[in-house]
Coordinates of C-alpha atoms in Angstrom, one line a residue:
X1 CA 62.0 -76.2 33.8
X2 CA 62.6 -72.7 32.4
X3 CA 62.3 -72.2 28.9
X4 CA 66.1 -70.1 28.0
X5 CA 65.8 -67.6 26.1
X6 CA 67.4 -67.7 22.4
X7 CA 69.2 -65.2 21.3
X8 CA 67.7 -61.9 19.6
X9 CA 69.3 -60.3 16.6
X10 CA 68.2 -57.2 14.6
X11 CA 70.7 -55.8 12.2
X12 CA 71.8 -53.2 12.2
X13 CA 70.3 -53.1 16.1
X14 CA 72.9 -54.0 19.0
X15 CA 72.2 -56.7 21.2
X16 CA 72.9 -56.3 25.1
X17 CA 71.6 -58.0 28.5
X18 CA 69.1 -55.8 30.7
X19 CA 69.4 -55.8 34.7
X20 CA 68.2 -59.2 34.7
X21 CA 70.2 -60.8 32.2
X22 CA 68.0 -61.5 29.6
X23 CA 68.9 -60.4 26.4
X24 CA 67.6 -56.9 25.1
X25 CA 67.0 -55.6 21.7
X26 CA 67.8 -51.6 21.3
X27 CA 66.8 -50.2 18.1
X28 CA 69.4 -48.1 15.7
X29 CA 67.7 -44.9 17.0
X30 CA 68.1 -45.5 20.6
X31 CA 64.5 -46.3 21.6
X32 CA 64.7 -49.6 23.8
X33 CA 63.5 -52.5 21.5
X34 CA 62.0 -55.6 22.2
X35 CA 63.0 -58.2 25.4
X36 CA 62.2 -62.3 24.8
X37 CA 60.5 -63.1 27.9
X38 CA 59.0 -66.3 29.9
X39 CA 55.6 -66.1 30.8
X40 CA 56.0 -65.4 34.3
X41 CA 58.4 -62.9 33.3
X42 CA 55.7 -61.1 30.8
X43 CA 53.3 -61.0 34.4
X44 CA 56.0 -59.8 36.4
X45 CA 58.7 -57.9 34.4
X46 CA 55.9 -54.6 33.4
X47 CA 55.7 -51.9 35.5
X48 CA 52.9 -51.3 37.7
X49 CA 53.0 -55.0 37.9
X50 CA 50.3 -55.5 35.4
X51 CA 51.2 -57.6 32.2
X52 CA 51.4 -55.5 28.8
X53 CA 48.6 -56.3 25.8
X54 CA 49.4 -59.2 24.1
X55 CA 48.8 -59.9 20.2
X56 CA 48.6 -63.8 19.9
X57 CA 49.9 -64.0 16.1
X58 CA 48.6 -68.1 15.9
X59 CA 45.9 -69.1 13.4
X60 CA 42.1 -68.7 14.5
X61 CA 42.2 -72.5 15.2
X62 CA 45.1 -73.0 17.1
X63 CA 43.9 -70.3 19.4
X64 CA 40.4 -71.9 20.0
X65 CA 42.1 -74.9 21.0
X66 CA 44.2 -73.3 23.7
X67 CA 45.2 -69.9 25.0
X68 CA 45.8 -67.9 27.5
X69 CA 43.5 -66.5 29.6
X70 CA 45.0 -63.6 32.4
X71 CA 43.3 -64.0 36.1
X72 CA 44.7 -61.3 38.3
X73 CA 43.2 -64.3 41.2
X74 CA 45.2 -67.2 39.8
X75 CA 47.8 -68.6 41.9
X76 CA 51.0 -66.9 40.8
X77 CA 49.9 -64.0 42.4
X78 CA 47.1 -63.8 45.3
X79 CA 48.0 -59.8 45.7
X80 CA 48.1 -59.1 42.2
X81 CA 45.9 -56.2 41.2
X82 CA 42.5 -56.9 40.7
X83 CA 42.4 -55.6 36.5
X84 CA 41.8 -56.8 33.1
X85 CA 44.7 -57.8 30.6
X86 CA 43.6 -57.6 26.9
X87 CA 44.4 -60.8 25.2
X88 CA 43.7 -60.7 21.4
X89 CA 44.0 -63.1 19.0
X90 CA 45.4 -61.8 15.4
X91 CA 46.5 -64.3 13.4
X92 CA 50.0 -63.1 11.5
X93 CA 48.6 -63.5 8.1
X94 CA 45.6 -61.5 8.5
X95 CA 48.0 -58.6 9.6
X96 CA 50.2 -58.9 6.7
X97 CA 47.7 -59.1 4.5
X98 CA 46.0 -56.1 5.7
X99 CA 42.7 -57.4 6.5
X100 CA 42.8 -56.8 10.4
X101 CA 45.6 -54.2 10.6
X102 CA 43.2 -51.8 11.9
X103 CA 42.8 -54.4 15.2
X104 CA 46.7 -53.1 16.4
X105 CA 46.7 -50.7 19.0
X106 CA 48.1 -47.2 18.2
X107 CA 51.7 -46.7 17.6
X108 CA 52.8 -45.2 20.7
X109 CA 51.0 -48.2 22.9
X110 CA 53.2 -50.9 24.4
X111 CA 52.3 -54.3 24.2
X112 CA 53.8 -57.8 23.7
X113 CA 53.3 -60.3 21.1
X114 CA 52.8 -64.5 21.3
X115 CA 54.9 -65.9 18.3
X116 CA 53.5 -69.2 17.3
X117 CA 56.0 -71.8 16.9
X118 CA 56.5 -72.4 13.4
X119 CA 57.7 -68.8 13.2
X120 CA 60.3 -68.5 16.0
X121 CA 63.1 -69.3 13.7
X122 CA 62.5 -67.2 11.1
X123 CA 62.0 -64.4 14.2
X124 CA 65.3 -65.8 15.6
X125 CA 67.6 -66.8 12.9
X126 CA 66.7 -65.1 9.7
X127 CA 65.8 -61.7 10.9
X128 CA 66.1 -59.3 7.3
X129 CA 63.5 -61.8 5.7
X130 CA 61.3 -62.1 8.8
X131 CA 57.9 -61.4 8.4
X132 CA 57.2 -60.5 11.6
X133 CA 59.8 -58.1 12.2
X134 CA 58.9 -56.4 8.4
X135 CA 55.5 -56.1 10.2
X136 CA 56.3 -54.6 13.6
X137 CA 59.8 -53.1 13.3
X138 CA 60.4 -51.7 10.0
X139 CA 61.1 -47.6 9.8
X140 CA 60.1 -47.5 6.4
X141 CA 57.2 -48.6 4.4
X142 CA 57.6 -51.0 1.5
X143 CA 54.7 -49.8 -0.8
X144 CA 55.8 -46.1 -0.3
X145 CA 59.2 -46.0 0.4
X146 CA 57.8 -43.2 3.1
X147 CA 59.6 -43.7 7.3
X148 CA 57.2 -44.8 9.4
X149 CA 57.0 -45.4 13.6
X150 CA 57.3 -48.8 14.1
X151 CA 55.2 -50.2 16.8
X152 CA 55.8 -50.5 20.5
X153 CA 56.4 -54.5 21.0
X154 CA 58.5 -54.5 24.2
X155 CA 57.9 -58.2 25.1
X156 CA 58.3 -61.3 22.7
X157 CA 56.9 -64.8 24.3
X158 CA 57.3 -67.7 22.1
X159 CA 54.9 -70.4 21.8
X160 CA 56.8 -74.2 22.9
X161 CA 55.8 -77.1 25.3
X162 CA 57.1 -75.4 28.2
X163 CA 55.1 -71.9 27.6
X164 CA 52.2 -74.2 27.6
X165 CA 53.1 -75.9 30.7
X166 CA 53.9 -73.0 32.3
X167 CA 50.9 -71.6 31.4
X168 CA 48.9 -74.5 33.4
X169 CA 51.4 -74.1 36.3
X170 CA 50.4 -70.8 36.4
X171 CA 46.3 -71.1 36.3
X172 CA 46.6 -68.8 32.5
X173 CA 45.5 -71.5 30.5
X174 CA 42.0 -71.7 28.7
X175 CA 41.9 -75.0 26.7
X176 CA 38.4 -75.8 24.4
X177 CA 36.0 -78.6 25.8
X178 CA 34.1 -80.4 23.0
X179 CA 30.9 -80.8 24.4
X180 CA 29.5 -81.9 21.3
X181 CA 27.1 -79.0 20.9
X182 CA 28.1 -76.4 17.9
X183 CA 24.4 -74.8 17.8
X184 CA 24.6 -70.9 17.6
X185 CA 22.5 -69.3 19.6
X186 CA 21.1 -66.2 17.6
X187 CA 20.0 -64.1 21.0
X188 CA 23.1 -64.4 22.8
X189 CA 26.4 -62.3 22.0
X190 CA 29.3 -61.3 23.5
X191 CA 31.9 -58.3 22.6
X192 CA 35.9 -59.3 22.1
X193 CA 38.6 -57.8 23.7
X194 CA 40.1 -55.1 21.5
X195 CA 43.6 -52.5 21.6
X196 CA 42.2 -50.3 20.0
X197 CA 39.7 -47.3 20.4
X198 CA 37.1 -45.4 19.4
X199 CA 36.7 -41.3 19.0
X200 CA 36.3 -40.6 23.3
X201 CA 32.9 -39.2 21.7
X202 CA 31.6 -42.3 20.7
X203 CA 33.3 -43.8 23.5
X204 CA 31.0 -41.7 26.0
X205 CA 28.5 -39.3 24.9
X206 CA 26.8 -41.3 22.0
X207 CA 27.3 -44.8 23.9
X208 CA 25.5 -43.5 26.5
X209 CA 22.3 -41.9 24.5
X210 CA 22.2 -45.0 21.9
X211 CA 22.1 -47.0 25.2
X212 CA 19.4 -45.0 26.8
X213 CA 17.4 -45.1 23.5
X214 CA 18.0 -48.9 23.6
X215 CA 16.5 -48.9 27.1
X216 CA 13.4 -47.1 26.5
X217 CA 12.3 -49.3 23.6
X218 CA 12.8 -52.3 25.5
X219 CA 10.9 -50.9 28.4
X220 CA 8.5 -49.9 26.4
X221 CA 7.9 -52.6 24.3
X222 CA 7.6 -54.9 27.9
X223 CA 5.4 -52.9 29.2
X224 CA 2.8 -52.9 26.6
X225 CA 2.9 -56.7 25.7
X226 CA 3.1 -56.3 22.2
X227 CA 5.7 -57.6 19.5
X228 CA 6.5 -54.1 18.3
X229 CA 9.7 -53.1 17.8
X230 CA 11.3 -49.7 17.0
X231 CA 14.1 -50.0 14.7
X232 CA 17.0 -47.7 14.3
X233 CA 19.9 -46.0 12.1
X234 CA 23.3 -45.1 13.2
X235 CA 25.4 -43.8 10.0
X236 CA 28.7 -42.9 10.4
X237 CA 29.4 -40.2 7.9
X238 CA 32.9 -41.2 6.3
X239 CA 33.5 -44.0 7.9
X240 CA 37.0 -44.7 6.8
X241 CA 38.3 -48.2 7.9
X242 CA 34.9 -48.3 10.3
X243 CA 36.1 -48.8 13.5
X244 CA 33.8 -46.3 15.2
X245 CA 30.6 -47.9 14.1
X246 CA 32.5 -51.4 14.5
X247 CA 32.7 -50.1 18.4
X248 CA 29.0 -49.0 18.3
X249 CA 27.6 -51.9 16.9
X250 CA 29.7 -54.5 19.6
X251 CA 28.8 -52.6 22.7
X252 CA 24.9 -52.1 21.8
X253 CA 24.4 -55.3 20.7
X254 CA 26.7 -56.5 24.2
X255 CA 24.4 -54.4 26.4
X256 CA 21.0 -55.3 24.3
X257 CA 21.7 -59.4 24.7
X258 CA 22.7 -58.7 28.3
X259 CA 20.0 -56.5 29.9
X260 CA 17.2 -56.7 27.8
X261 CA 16.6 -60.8 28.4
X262 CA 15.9 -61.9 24.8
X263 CA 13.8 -64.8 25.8
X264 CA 11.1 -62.9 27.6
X265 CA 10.7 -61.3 24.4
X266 CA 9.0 -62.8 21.3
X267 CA 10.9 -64.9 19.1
X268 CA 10.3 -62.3 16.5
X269 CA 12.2 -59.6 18.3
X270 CA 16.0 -59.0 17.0
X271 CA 18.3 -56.9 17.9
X272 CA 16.9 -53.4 16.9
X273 CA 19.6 -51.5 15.2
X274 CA 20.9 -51.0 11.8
X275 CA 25.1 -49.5 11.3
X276 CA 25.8 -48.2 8.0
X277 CA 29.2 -46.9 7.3
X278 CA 29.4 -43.9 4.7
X279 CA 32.7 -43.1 2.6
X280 CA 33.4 -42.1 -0.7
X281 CA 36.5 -44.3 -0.8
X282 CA 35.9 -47.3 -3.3
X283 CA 38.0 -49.3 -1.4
X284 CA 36.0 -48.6 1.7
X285 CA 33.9 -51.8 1.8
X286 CA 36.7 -53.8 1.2
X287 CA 38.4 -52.4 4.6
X288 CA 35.6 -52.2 6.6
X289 CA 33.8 -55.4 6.2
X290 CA 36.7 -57.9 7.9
X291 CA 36.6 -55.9 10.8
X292 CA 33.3 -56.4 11.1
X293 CA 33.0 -59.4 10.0
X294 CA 35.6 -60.9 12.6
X295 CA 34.0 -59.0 15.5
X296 CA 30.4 -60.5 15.3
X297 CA 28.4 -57.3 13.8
X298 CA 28.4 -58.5 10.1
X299 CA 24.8 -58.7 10.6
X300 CA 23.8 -55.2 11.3
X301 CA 26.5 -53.3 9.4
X302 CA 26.7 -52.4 6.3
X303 CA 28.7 -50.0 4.0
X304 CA 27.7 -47.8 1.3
X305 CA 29.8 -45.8 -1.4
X306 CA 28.7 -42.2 -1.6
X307 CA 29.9 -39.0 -2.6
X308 CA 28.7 -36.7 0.6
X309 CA 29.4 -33.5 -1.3
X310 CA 26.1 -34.3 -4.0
X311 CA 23.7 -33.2 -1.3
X312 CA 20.7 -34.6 -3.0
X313 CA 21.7 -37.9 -3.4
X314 CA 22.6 -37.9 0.6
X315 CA 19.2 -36.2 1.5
X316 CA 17.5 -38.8 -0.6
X317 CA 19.6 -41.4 1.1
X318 CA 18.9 -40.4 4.5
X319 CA 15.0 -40.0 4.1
X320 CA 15.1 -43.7 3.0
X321 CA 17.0 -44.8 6.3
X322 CA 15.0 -42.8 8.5
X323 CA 11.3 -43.9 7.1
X324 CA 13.1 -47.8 7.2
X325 CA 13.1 -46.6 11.1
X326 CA 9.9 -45.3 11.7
X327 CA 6.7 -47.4 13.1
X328 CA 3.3 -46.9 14.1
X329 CA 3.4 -46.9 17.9
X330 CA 3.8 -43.5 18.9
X331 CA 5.2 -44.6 22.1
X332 CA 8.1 -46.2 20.5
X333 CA 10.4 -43.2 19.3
X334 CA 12.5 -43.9 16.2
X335 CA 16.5 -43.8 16.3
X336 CA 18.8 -42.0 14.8
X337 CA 22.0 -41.4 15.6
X338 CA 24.4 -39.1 13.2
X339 CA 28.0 -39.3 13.1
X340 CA 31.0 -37.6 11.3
X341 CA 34.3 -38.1 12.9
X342 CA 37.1 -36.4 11.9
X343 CA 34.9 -35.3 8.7
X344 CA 34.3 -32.1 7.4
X345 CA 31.3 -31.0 5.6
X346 CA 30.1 -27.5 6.3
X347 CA 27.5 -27.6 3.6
X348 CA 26.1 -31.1 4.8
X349 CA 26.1 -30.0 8.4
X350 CA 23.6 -27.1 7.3
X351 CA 21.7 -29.4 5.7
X352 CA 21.2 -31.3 9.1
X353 CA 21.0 -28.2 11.2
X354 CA 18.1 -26.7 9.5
X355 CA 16.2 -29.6 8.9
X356 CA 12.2 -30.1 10.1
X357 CA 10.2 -32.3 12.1
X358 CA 7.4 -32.5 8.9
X359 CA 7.7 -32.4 5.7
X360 CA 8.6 -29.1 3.7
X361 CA 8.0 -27.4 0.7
X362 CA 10.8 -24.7 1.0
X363 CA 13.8 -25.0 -0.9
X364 CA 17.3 -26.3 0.2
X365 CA 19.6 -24.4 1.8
X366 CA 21.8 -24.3 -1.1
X367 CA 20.6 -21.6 -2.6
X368 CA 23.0 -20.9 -5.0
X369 CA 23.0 -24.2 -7.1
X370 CA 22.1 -22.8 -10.5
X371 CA 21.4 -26.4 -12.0
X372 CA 18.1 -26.7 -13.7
X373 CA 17.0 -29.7 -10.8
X374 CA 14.9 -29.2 -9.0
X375 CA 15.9 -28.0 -5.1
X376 CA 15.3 -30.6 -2.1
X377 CA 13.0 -29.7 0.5
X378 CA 14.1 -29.3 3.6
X379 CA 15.5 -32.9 5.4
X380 CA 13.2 -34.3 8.1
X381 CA 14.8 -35.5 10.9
X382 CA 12.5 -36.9 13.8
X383 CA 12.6 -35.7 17.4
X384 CA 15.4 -37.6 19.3
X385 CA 18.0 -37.5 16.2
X386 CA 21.1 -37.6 17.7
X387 CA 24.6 -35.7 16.0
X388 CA 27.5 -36.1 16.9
X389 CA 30.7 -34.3 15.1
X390 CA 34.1 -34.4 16.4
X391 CA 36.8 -32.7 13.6
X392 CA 39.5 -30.5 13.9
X393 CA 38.7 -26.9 15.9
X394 CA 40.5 -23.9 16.8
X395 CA 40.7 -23.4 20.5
X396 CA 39.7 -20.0 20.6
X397 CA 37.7 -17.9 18.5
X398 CA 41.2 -15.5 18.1
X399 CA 43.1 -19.1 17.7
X400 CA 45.7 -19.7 15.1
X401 CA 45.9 -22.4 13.2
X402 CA 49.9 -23.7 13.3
X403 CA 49.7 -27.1 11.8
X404 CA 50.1 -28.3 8.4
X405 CA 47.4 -30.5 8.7
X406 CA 45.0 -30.4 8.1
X407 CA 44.7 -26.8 6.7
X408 CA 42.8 -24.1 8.2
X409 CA 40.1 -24.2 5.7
X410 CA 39.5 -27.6 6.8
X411 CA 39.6 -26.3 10.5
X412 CA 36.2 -25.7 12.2
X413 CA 36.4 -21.9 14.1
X414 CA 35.5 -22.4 18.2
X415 CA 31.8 -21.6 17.9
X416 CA 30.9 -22.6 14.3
X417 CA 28.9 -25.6 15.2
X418 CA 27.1 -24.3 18.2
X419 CA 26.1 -20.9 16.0
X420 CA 24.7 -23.5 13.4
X421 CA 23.0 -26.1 15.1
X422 CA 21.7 -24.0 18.8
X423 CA 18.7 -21.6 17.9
X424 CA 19.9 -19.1 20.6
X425 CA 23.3 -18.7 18.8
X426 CA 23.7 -15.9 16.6
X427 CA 21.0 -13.8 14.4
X428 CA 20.2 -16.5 12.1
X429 CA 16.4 -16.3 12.4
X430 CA 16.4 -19.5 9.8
X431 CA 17.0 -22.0 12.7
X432 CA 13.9 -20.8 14.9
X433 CA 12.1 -23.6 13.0
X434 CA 15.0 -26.4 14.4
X435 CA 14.9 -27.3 18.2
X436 CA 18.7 -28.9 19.0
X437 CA 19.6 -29.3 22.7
X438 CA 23.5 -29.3 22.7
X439 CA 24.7 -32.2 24.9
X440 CA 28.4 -31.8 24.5
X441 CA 30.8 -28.8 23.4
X442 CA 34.4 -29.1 24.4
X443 CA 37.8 -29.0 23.0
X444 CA 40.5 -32.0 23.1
X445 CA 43.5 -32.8 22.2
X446 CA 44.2 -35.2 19.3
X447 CA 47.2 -37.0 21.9
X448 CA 50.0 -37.4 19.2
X449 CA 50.1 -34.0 17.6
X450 CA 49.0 -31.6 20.0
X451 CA 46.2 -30.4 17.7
X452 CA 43.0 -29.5 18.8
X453 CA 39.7 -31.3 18.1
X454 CA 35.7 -30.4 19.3
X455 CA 33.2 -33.1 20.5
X456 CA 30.1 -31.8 20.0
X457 CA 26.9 -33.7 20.6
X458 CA 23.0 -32.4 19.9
X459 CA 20.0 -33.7 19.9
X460 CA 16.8 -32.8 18.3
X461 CA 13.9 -31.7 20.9
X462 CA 11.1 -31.5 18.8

């Protein structure tokens, strides 16, 4: 039997029937809202035949009970295209309340959202004190009385009976088997599904060379027979809501349970790498740590409160981290993996561009602190040390700079980073001592603005 669909109402928003006949929401500003849809009609209805994202807004436990689980092969569709549909489960609360906000896709993604059944009549009937339109529809935030884009939801399936049964009938349907056995196993884990992403930096360059890094100590530590382990750092330098090192920390530790066989390896062995999230923000912590948290890498994240503009207190922070990483088999090399995204510091990037492989004596590049403290040496970075920076950059060296934000001052120039970090840039006979091997150097677009941003990517040679 199909499920009708009840009828949608959004003051001051206009209801009318699409091509098909099913109602359709259109938004006061003329951007096509949302439609109520069946499920075959959310696996059908979206153009090229591949279902939108869908947010399932039930409780954590509802959804381990039962949910949907797209199968391009299941038997509504034997030519259907052979992809992946992100299902995520968000529970509505922990959106409203903040706490996993940062899991929505961007605002100018479509999706589709699952509205657990105690909450379609609210949705339906009482739409002005609906939570769940205050959350994805409102033009207008309540805390700062500021217009915001609402987000994309074009689809609205709502959970009943039939959905279920339909869901069956369709071959969608995961449902939990209680096998009796709730023991974690601490060398197995698996990433989620997510909407959003990452920087395309991390995405790519430093995915790739935490991987390889990952790969060589596992090789290496097979090969020799030993139970010694190279540990690592990967600090994100304000880290904001810490969705970039969330990303890191999911795919390594993916990719280490998956290829590196944990149970040929001593008991001893875990999981090699540390995440630590740097931000001046008080309230970073308290952001970062549910994302975490709910995605599996509470273990090997963590996030500090720091003031990145007191250099000394950063150099003495680093030094710690890296000698946490460093071991006695010379075969194992240390990692360490650097990362500011959208985050300027020009005075801490020349503090990590000029820094050694061995301890020295010569004082700090800043030069014209006057305080009566005594200057830092030079930071020691060890060979391998990965940096990665993508900020805001001028095109062109002649560029001009025609957006309000951020300001120009807080604009890199074209070449700045490859004159400070690459020893064959420039006259600066300083960085002769340095050895950095630039990886990546090109300019992107930020997608929503139009402004331009550099991913640049070195790593230390020697």
């Amino acid at each position: 039997m199909k499920r009708k669909n009840p009828a949608v109402s959004m003051h001051p928003d206009t209801n009318t029937l699409d091509d098909r006949g099913q109602p359709s929401t259109f938004t006061s500003n003329g951007e096509c809202g949302y439609q109520i849809v069946t499920l075959a009609e959310w696996i059908t209805s979206h153009k090229p035949r591949q279902p939108l994202p869908l947010v399932d807004l039930r409780p954590n436990s509802s959804f381990d009970i039962q949910h949907l689980s797209y199968n391009a092969n299941s038997s509504w569709d034997k030519n259907a295209p052979d992809t992946k549909v992100t299902i995520v489960n968000l529970p509505l609360s922990t959106l409203i309340s903040g706490e996993r906000s940062c899991e929505l896709p961007p605002r100018h993604v479509e999706f589709a959202i699952l509205i657990p059944h105690h909450d379609i009549p609210s949705f339906t009937n009482n739409v002005t004190s609906c939570k769940i339109h205050s959350l994805f529809f409102a033009t207008k935030s309540k805390s700062t009385s500021q217009s915001r884009k609402p987000w994309l939801v074009r689809q609205v399936l709502l959970e009943d009976d039939d959905f279920w049964e339909e869901a069956g009938r369709l071959g969608l349907l995961t449902v939990k088997v209680d096998d009796g056995d709730d023991v974690t196993n601490d060398t197995t884990f698996q990433r989620l599904p997510r909407l959003w992403k990452p920087d395309p930096m991390i995405q790519s360059d430093v995915l790739r060379l935490l991987k390889d890094g990952l790969q060589n100590n596992t090789t290496t530590c097979g090969s020799k027979g030993n139970n010694k382990q190279t540990s690592g750092v990967v600090l994100d330098l304000g880290s904001g809501a810490g969705r970039d090192i969330c990303f890191l920390a999911e795919e390594l530790k993916d990719y280490y349970y998956s290829s590196s066989n944990p149970r040929d390896h001593d008991s001893s062995l875990q999981f090699p790498l540390q995440f630590i999230g740097i931000d001046n923000h008080k309230g970073s912590a308290k952001r970062c740590m549910p994302l975490w948290d709910h995605r599996g890498v509470s273990d090997v994240t963590q996030a500090v409160n720091m003031n990145l503009d007191k250099l000394n207190e950063v150099h003495d922070f680093l030094e710690t981290s890296i000698i946490s990483s460093q071991t006695n088999e010379e075969t194992n090399q240390p990692i360490l993996c650097i990362c500011a995204i959208r985050y300027l510091n020009r005075k801490l990037f020349a503090h990590l561009a000029m820094s050694t492989s061995a301890y020295s004596h010569e004082t700090s590049i800043d030069s014209n602190n006057t305080n009566n403290q005594q200057q830092k040496s030079r930071l020691t970075l060890p060979k391998g040390t990965i940096i990665a920076i993508s900020h805001f950059c001028k095109a062109h060296p002649s560029s001009q700079w025609n957006f309000d934000h951020p300001k120009e001052s807080h604009v890199l120039d074209r070449w700045e980073l490859r004159d400070l970090f690459n020893p064959d840039a420039g006259d600066n006979s300083n960085t002769n001592e340095t050895c950095w091997k630039v990886i990546r150097d090109d300019i992107c677009s930020d997608g929503d603005h139009g402004r331009t941003l550099i991913q640049f990517v070195v790593v230390k040679t020697i």
